[in-house]
Short mmCIF file of C-alpha atoms and ligand atoms in Angstrom, two decimals:
data_model
loop_
_atom_site.label_atom_id
_atom_site.label_comp_id
_atom_site.label_asym_id
_atom_site.label_seq_id
_atom_site.Cartn_x
_atom_site.Cartn_y
_atom_site.Cartn_z
CA MET A 1 -7.14 -10.86 -20.45
CA SER A 2 -9.23 -13.13 -18.21
CA ASP A 3 -6.23 -15.33 -17.38
CA LEU A 4 -4.30 -12.27 -16.33
CA SER A 5 -7.19 -11.03 -14.18
CA ASP A 6 -7.40 -14.43 -12.50
CA LEU A 7 -3.70 -14.28 -11.73
CA TYR A 8 -4.07 -10.84 -10.19
CA GLN A 9 -7.02 -12.08 -8.17
CA GLU A 10 -4.94 -14.95 -6.81
CA LEU A 11 -2.14 -12.66 -5.68
CA ILE A 12 -4.56 -10.30 -3.94
CA LEU A 13 -6.36 -13.18 -2.23
CA ASP A 14 -3.07 -14.71 -1.16
CA HIS A 15 -1.83 -11.46 0.38
CA SER A 16 -5.16 -10.67 2.04
CA ARG A 17 -5.41 -14.14 3.59
CA SER A 18 -1.77 -14.25 4.68
CA PRO A 19 -0.61 -10.65 4.92
CA ARG A 20 3.14 -10.15 5.02
CA ASN A 21 4.53 -7.89 7.74
CA LEU A 22 1.31 -7.88 9.76
CA ARG A 23 2.92 -7.18 13.14
CA ARG A 24 3.93 -4.44 15.50
CA PRO A 25 7.73 -4.01 15.49
CA SER A 26 9.40 -3.47 18.85
CA ASN A 27 11.13 -0.19 18.01
CA PRO A 28 9.65 1.57 14.98
CA THR A 29 11.09 5.04 14.39
CA ALA A 30 7.99 6.32 12.61
CA SER A 31 4.36 5.36 12.44
CA ALA A 32 1.06 6.79 11.26
CA LYS A 33 -2.57 5.77 11.26
CA GLY A 34 -4.82 5.64 8.23
CA ASP A 35 -8.58 5.51 8.05
CA ASN A 36 -10.87 4.86 5.11
CA PRO A 37 -14.32 5.48 6.60
CA LEU A 38 -16.15 4.71 3.33
CA CYS A 39 -15.06 1.09 3.55
CA GLY A 40 -14.12 0.73 7.23
CA ASP A 41 -10.43 0.08 6.57
CA LYS A 42 -8.17 1.07 9.46
CA ILE A 43 -4.44 0.65 9.41
CA THR A 44 -1.32 1.63 11.32
CA VAL A 45 1.95 1.61 9.41
CA PHE A 46 5.23 1.20 11.31
CA LEU A 47 8.56 2.12 9.74
CA THR A 48 12.05 1.61 11.09
CA LEU A 49 14.32 4.11 9.40
CA GLU A 50 18.06 3.74 9.47
CA GLY A 51 20.34 6.19 7.70
CA GLY A 52 17.63 7.44 5.34
CA ARG A 53 16.59 3.91 4.42
CA VAL A 54 13.48 1.91 5.33
CA ALA A 55 15.08 -0.95 7.27
CA ASP A 56 11.73 -2.41 8.24
CA ALA A 57 8.08 -1.83 7.38
CA ALA A 58 5.11 -3.45 9.04
CA PHE A 59 1.45 -2.77 9.69
CA GLU A 60 -1.49 -3.55 11.90
CA GLY A 61 -5.11 -3.10 11.10
CA ARG A 62 -8.21 -4.53 9.61
CA GLY A 63 -10.16 -3.93 6.49
CA CYS A 64 -11.27 -5.38 3.19
CA ALA A 65 -9.20 -7.79 1.10
CA ILE A 66 -7.91 -4.99 -1.14
CA SER A 67 -6.68 -2.83 1.74
CA MET A 68 -4.97 -5.76 3.48
CA ALA A 69 -3.39 -7.09 0.28
CA SER A 70 -2.19 -3.61 -0.62
CA ALA A 71 -0.61 -3.08 2.82
CA SER A 72 1.06 -6.47 2.57
CA LEU A 73 2.49 -5.68 -0.87
CA MET A 74 3.41 -2.12 0.12
CA THR A 75 5.40 -3.09 3.22
CA ASP A 76 7.30 -5.68 1.19
CA ALA A 77 7.93 -3.15 -1.58
CA VAL A 78 9.33 -0.29 0.51
CA LYS A 79 11.60 -2.42 2.69
CA GLY A 80 15.22 -1.67 1.87
CA LYS A 81 14.30 1.45 -0.12
CA THR A 82 15.56 4.92 0.64
CA VAL A 83 12.94 7.39 1.82
CA GLU A 84 13.07 9.04 -1.63
CA GLU A 85 12.61 5.71 -3.42
CA ALA A 86 9.65 4.81 -1.18
CA GLU A 87 8.01 8.16 -1.97
CA ALA A 88 8.68 7.70 -5.70
CA LEU A 89 7.11 4.25 -5.57
CA PHE A 90 4.05 5.75 -3.85
CA GLN A 91 3.70 8.28 -6.68
CA LYS A 92 4.00 5.53 -9.29
CA PHE A 93 1.51 3.33 -7.48
CA GLN A 94 -0.97 6.17 -7.16
CA ALA A 95 -0.62 7.00 -10.86
CA MET A 96 -1.20 3.35 -11.71
CA VAL A 97 -4.32 2.75 -9.63
CA THR A 98 -5.89 6.05 -10.64
CA GLY A 99 -5.30 5.19 -14.31
CA LYS A 100 -2.84 8.02 -14.90
CA SER A 101 -0.15 5.67 -16.16
CA GLY A 102 -1.19 3.36 -18.97
CA ALA A 103 -1.94 -0.22 -17.96
CA GLY A 104 0.92 -2.48 -18.98
CA ASN A 105 3.03 0.58 -19.56
CA HIS A 106 5.08 0.36 -16.41
CA ASP A 107 8.82 0.61 -16.37
CA GLY A 108 9.38 -2.77 -14.81
CA GLY A 109 10.82 -3.57 -11.41
CA GLU A 110 8.90 -3.12 -8.20
CA ILE A 111 5.80 -1.54 -9.73
CA ASP A 112 5.17 -4.70 -11.77
CA ARG A 113 4.56 -6.68 -8.60
CA LEU A 114 2.18 -4.01 -7.40
CA SER A 115 0.30 -3.97 -10.70
CA ALA A 116 -1.87 -6.78 -9.32
CA LEU A 117 -3.83 -3.93 -7.77
CA SER A 118 -4.18 -1.87 -10.95
CA GLY A 119 -7.61 -3.46 -11.54
CA VAL A 120 -9.05 -1.14 -8.87
CA GLN A 121 -8.83 1.83 -11.22
CA ALA A 122 -12.26 0.88 -12.59
CA TYR A 123 -13.70 1.24 -9.07
CA PRO A 124 -13.10 4.64 -7.43
CA MET A 125 -14.22 3.34 -4.02
CA ARG A 126 -11.62 0.59 -4.25
CA VAL A 127 -8.85 2.99 -5.20
CA LYS A 128 -9.07 4.40 -1.66
CA CYS A 129 -8.76 0.89 -0.22
CA ALA A 130 -5.62 0.29 -2.29
CA THR A 131 -3.96 3.66 -1.64
CA LEU A 132 -4.76 3.96 2.10
CA CYS A 133 -1.60 2.15 3.24
CA TRP A 134 0.55 4.19 0.84
CA HIS A 135 -0.84 7.51 2.08
CA THR A 136 -0.28 6.27 5.62
CA MET A 137 3.31 5.20 4.86
CA SER A 138 4.00 8.56 3.23
CA SER A 139 2.51 10.34 6.23
CA ALA A 140 4.68 8.34 8.61
CA LEU A 141 7.75 9.48 6.64
CA ALA A 142 6.72 13.13 6.65
CA HIS A 143 4.83 13.48 9.93
CA PRO A 144 5.38 10.52 12.25
CA GLY A 145 2.38 10.05 14.51
CA ALA A 146 -0.10 11.62 12.11
CA THR A 147 -3.48 10.21 11.16
CA VAL A 148 -4.61 10.33 7.55
CA SER A 149 -8.16 9.89 6.35
CA THR A 150 -8.98 9.03 2.77
CA GLU A 151 -11.85 11.49 3.02
CA LYS A 152 -9.35 14.34 3.08
CA LEU A 153 -7.40 13.02 0.11
CA GLU A 154 -7.89 12.97 -3.64
CA ALA A 155 -7.37 9.23 -3.93
ZN1 LIG B 1 -11.56 -1.28 1.73
#
């Protein structure tokens, strides 16, 4: 398993050093702020919705490597998805990082790319770092302009 862990580490480092979609779009249709006070991660997620689909996803913020890598992977993952698909992916991701879906027991596709972050399930503090951007994205879909704090969430 150590080779696999190293691979996951590389992907997380790569995304945290060079985050994808780290920018403020000119005309986002929805945005929300997220705050993980336990770690100091702060993030704003911007979504551009067109016809029930996420045409663009981007973020701004600062935080630990896990939170930045997760936001980078998340924005890539939800782009092009319908709102329902983005929400479903959030549920799958949350189940994965909280250990509620068996490791290596994913159904393929998008969640496999995100499984680089499944290692956080052994570290409850880190789960909040990994899920912050997803909660924020979900909040932007449901209540644009809202602020979510991990301290008011289960994970
Ligand atoms: Zn963090």
